[in-house]
Tab-separated table of C-alpha atoms in Angstrom:
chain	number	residue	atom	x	y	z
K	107	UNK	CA	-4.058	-103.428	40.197
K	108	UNK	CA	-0.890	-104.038	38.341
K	109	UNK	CA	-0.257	-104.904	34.508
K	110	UNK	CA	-0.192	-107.987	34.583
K	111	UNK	CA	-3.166	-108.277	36.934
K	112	UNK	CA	-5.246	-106.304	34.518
K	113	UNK	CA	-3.835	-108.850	32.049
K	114	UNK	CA	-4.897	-112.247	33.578
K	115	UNK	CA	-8.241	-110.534	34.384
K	116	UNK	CA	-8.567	-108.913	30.372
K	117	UNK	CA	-7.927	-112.650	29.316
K	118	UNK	CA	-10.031	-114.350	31.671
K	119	UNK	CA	-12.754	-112.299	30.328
K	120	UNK	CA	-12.111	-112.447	26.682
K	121	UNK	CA	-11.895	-116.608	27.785
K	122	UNK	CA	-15.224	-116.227	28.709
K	123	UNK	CA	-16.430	-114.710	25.881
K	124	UNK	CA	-14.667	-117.921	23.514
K	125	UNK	CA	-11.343	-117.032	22.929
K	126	UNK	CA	-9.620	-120.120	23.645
K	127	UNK	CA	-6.198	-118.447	22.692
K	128	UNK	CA	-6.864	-116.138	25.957
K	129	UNK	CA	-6.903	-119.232	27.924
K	130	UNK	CA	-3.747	-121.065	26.666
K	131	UNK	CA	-2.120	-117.632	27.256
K	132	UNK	CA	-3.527	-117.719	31.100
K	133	UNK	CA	-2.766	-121.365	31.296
K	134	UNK	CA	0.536	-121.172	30.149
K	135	UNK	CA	1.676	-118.309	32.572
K	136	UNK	CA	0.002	-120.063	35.462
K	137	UNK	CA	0.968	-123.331	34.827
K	138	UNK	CA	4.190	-123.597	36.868
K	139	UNK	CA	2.584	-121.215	39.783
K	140	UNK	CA	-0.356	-123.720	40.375
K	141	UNK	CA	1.666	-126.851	40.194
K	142	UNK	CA	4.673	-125.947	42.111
K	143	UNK	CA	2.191	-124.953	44.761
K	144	UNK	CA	0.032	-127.987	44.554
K	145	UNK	CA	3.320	-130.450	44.623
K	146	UNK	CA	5.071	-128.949	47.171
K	147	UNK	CA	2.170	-128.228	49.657
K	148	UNK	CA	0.226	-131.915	49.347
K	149	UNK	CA	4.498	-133.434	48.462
K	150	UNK	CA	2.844	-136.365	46.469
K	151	UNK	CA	2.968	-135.967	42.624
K	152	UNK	CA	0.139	-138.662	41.884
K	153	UNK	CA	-2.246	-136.331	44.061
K	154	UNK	CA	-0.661	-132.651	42.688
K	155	UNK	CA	-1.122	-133.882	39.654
K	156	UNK	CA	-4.888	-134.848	39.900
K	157	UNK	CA	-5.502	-131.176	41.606
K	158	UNK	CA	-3.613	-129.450	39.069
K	159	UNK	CA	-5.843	-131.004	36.359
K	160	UNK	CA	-8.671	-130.560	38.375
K	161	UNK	CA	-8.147	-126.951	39.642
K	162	UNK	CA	-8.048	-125.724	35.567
K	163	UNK	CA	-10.819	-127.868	35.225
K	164	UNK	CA	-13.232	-125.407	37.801
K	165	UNK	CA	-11.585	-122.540	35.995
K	166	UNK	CA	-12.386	-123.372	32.772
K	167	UNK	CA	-16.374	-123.896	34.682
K	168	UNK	CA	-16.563	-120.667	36.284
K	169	UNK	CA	-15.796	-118.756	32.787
K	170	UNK	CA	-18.646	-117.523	32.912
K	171	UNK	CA	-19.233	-116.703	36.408
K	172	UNK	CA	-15.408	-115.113	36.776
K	173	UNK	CA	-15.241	-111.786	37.901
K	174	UNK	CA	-11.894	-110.017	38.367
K	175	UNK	CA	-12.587	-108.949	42.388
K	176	UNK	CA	-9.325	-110.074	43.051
K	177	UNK	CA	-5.711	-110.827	41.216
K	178	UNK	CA	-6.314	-113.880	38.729
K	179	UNK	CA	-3.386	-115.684	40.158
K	180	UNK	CA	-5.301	-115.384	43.803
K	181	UNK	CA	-8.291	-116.915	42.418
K	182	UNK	CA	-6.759	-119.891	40.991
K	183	UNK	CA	-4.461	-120.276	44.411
K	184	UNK	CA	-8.027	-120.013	45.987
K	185	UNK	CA	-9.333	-123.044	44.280
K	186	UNK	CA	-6.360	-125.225	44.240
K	187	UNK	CA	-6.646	-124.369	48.061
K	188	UNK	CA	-10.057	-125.452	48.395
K	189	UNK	CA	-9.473	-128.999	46.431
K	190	UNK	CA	-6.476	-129.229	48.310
K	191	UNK	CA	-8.615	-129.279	51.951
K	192	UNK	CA	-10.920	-131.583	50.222
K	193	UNK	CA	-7.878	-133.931	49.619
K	194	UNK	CA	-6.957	-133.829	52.514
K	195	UNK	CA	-10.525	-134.723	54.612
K	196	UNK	CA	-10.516	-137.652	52.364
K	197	UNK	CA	-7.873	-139.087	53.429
K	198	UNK	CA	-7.113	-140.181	56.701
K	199	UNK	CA	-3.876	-139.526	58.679
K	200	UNK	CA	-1.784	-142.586	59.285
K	201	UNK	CA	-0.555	-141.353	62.453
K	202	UNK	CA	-1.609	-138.535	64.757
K	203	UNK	CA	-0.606	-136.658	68.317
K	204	UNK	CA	2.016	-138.997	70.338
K	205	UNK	CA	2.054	-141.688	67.636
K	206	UNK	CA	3.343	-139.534	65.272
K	207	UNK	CA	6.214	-138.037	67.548
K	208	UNK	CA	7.587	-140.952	68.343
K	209	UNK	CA	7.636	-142.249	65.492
K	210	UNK	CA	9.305	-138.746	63.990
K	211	UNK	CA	11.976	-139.383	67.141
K	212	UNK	CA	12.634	-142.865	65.848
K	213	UNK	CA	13.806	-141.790	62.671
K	214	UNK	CA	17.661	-141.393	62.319
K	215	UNK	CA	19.231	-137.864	61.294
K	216	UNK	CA	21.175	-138.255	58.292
K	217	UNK	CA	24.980	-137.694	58.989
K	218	UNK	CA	24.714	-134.455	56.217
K	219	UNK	CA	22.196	-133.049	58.660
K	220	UNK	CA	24.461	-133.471	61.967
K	221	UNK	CA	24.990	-130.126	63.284
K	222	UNK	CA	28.656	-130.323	63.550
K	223	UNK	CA	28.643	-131.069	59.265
K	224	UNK	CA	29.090	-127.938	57.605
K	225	UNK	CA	26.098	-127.612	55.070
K	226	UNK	CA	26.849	-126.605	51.792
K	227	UNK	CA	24.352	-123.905	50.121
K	228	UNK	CA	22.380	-126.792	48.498
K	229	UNK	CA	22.360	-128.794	51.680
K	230	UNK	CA	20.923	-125.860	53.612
K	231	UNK	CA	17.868	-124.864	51.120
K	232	UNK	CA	17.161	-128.971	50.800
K	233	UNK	CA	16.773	-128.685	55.176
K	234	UNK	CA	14.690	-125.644	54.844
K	235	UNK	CA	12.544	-127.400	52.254
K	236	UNK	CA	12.305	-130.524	54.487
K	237	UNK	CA	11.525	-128.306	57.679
K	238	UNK	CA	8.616	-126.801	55.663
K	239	UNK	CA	7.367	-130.157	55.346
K	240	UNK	CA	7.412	-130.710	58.528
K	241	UNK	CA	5.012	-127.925	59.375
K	242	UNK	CA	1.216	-128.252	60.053
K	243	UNK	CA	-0.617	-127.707	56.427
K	244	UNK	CA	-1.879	-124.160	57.157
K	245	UNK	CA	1.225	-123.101	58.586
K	246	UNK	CA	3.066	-125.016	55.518
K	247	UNK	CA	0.352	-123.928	52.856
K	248	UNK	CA	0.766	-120.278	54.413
K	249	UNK	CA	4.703	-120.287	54.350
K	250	UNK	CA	4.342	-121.027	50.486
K	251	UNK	CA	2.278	-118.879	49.858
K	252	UNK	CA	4.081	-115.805	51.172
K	253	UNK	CA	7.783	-117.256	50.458
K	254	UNK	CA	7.045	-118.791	46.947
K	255	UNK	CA	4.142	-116.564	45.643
K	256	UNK	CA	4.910	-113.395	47.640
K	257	UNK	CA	1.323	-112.918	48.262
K	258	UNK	CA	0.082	-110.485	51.294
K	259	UNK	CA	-1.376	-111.059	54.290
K	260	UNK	CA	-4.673	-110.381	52.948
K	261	UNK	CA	-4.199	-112.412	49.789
K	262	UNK	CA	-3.247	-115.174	52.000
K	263	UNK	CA	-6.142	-114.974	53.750
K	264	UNK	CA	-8.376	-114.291	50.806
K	265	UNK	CA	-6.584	-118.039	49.475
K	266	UNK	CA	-7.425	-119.950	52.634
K	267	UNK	CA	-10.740	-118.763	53.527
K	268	UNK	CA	-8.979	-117.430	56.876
K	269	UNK	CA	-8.880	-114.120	58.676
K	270	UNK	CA	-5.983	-112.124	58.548
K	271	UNK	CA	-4.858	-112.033	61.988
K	272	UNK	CA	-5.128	-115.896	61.940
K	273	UNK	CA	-2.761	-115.791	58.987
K	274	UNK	CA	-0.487	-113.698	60.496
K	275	UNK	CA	-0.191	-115.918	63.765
K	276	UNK	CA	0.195	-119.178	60.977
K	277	UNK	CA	3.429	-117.091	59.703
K	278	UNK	CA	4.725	-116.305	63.001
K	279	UNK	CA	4.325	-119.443	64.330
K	280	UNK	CA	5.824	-121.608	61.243
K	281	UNK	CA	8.712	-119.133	61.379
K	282	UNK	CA	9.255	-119.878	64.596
K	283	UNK	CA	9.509	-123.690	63.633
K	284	UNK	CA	11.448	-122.968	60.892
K	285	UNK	CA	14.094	-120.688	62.888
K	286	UNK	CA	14.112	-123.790	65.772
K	287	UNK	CA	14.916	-126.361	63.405
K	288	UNK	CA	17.503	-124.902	61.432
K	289	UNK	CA	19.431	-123.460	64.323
K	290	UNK	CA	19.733	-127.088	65.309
């Protein structure tokens, strides 16, 4: 374990024990972590929001169950995960399989993403954030994870409650995607 992993884990702990300064200290290094994950893998502030609120909300429960097994920041990507899927079962998709391609093929490609239009630096990370959108959520909530958190493999996996190999083929395959759409 790192520093700063010994850290979050140190003030989880003291947390625990009632120091509420060890928890603004946690919540204020985590803060941006957790939400810029939430917003950009669920894309809808209203519902980020909500998760973000009540993701800190099950950490400040498990206090007193919290033990540092893992890096603090997994644990809390862990449980944003895991509201996250339980967001997303309660809602119901608008449009699925064929439905949903055609109505994707329907859509017109703005003239700043026409192939022959040079793309300027912004214009190129704006395309690779909407092709991330695009992807499935576990390839999507995967992709994050590794590009934006730089977690492993097996911190991925630890995250999403899936195996390691399965992560690995979630990777490969978004990157795939990815690569297909912005070499169009």
């Amino acid at each position: 374990m790192d520093a700063t992993v010994d850290e979050d884990a140190t003030l989880m702990l003291a947390y625990a024990q009632g120091d509420l300064s060890a928890f603004e200290a946690l919540y204020a290094r985590h803060r941006g972590t957790l939400y810029r994950f939430l917003l950009r893998t669920c894309r809808d502030q209203a519902v980020a929001e909500e998760l973000f609120q009540d993701t800190w909300s099950r950490v400040i429960a498990a206090r007193g169950r919290y033990q540092p097994q893992a890096k603090f920041t997994t644990w809390l990507l862990q449980i944003a995960h895991n509201l996250l899927i339980d967001s997303h079962r309660r809602k119901r998709p608008m449009l699925e399989g064929d439905a949903a391609e055609l109505a994707l093929a329907q859509v017109e490609i703005p003239q700043q993403e026409q192939p022959e239009h040079a793309l300027s630096e912004f214009e190129q990370r704006r395309r690779l954030q909407r092709a991330i959108e695009q992807l499935p959520d576990e390839q999507r909530t995967a992709v994050l994870l590794r590009l934006e958190q730089d977690l492993s493999l097996e911190e991925i996996a630890e995250v999403t409650g899936a195996g390691r190999e399965t992560v690995k083929s979630r990777l490969r395959y978004a990157m795939n995607k990815l690569r297909d759409q912005l070499a169009e």
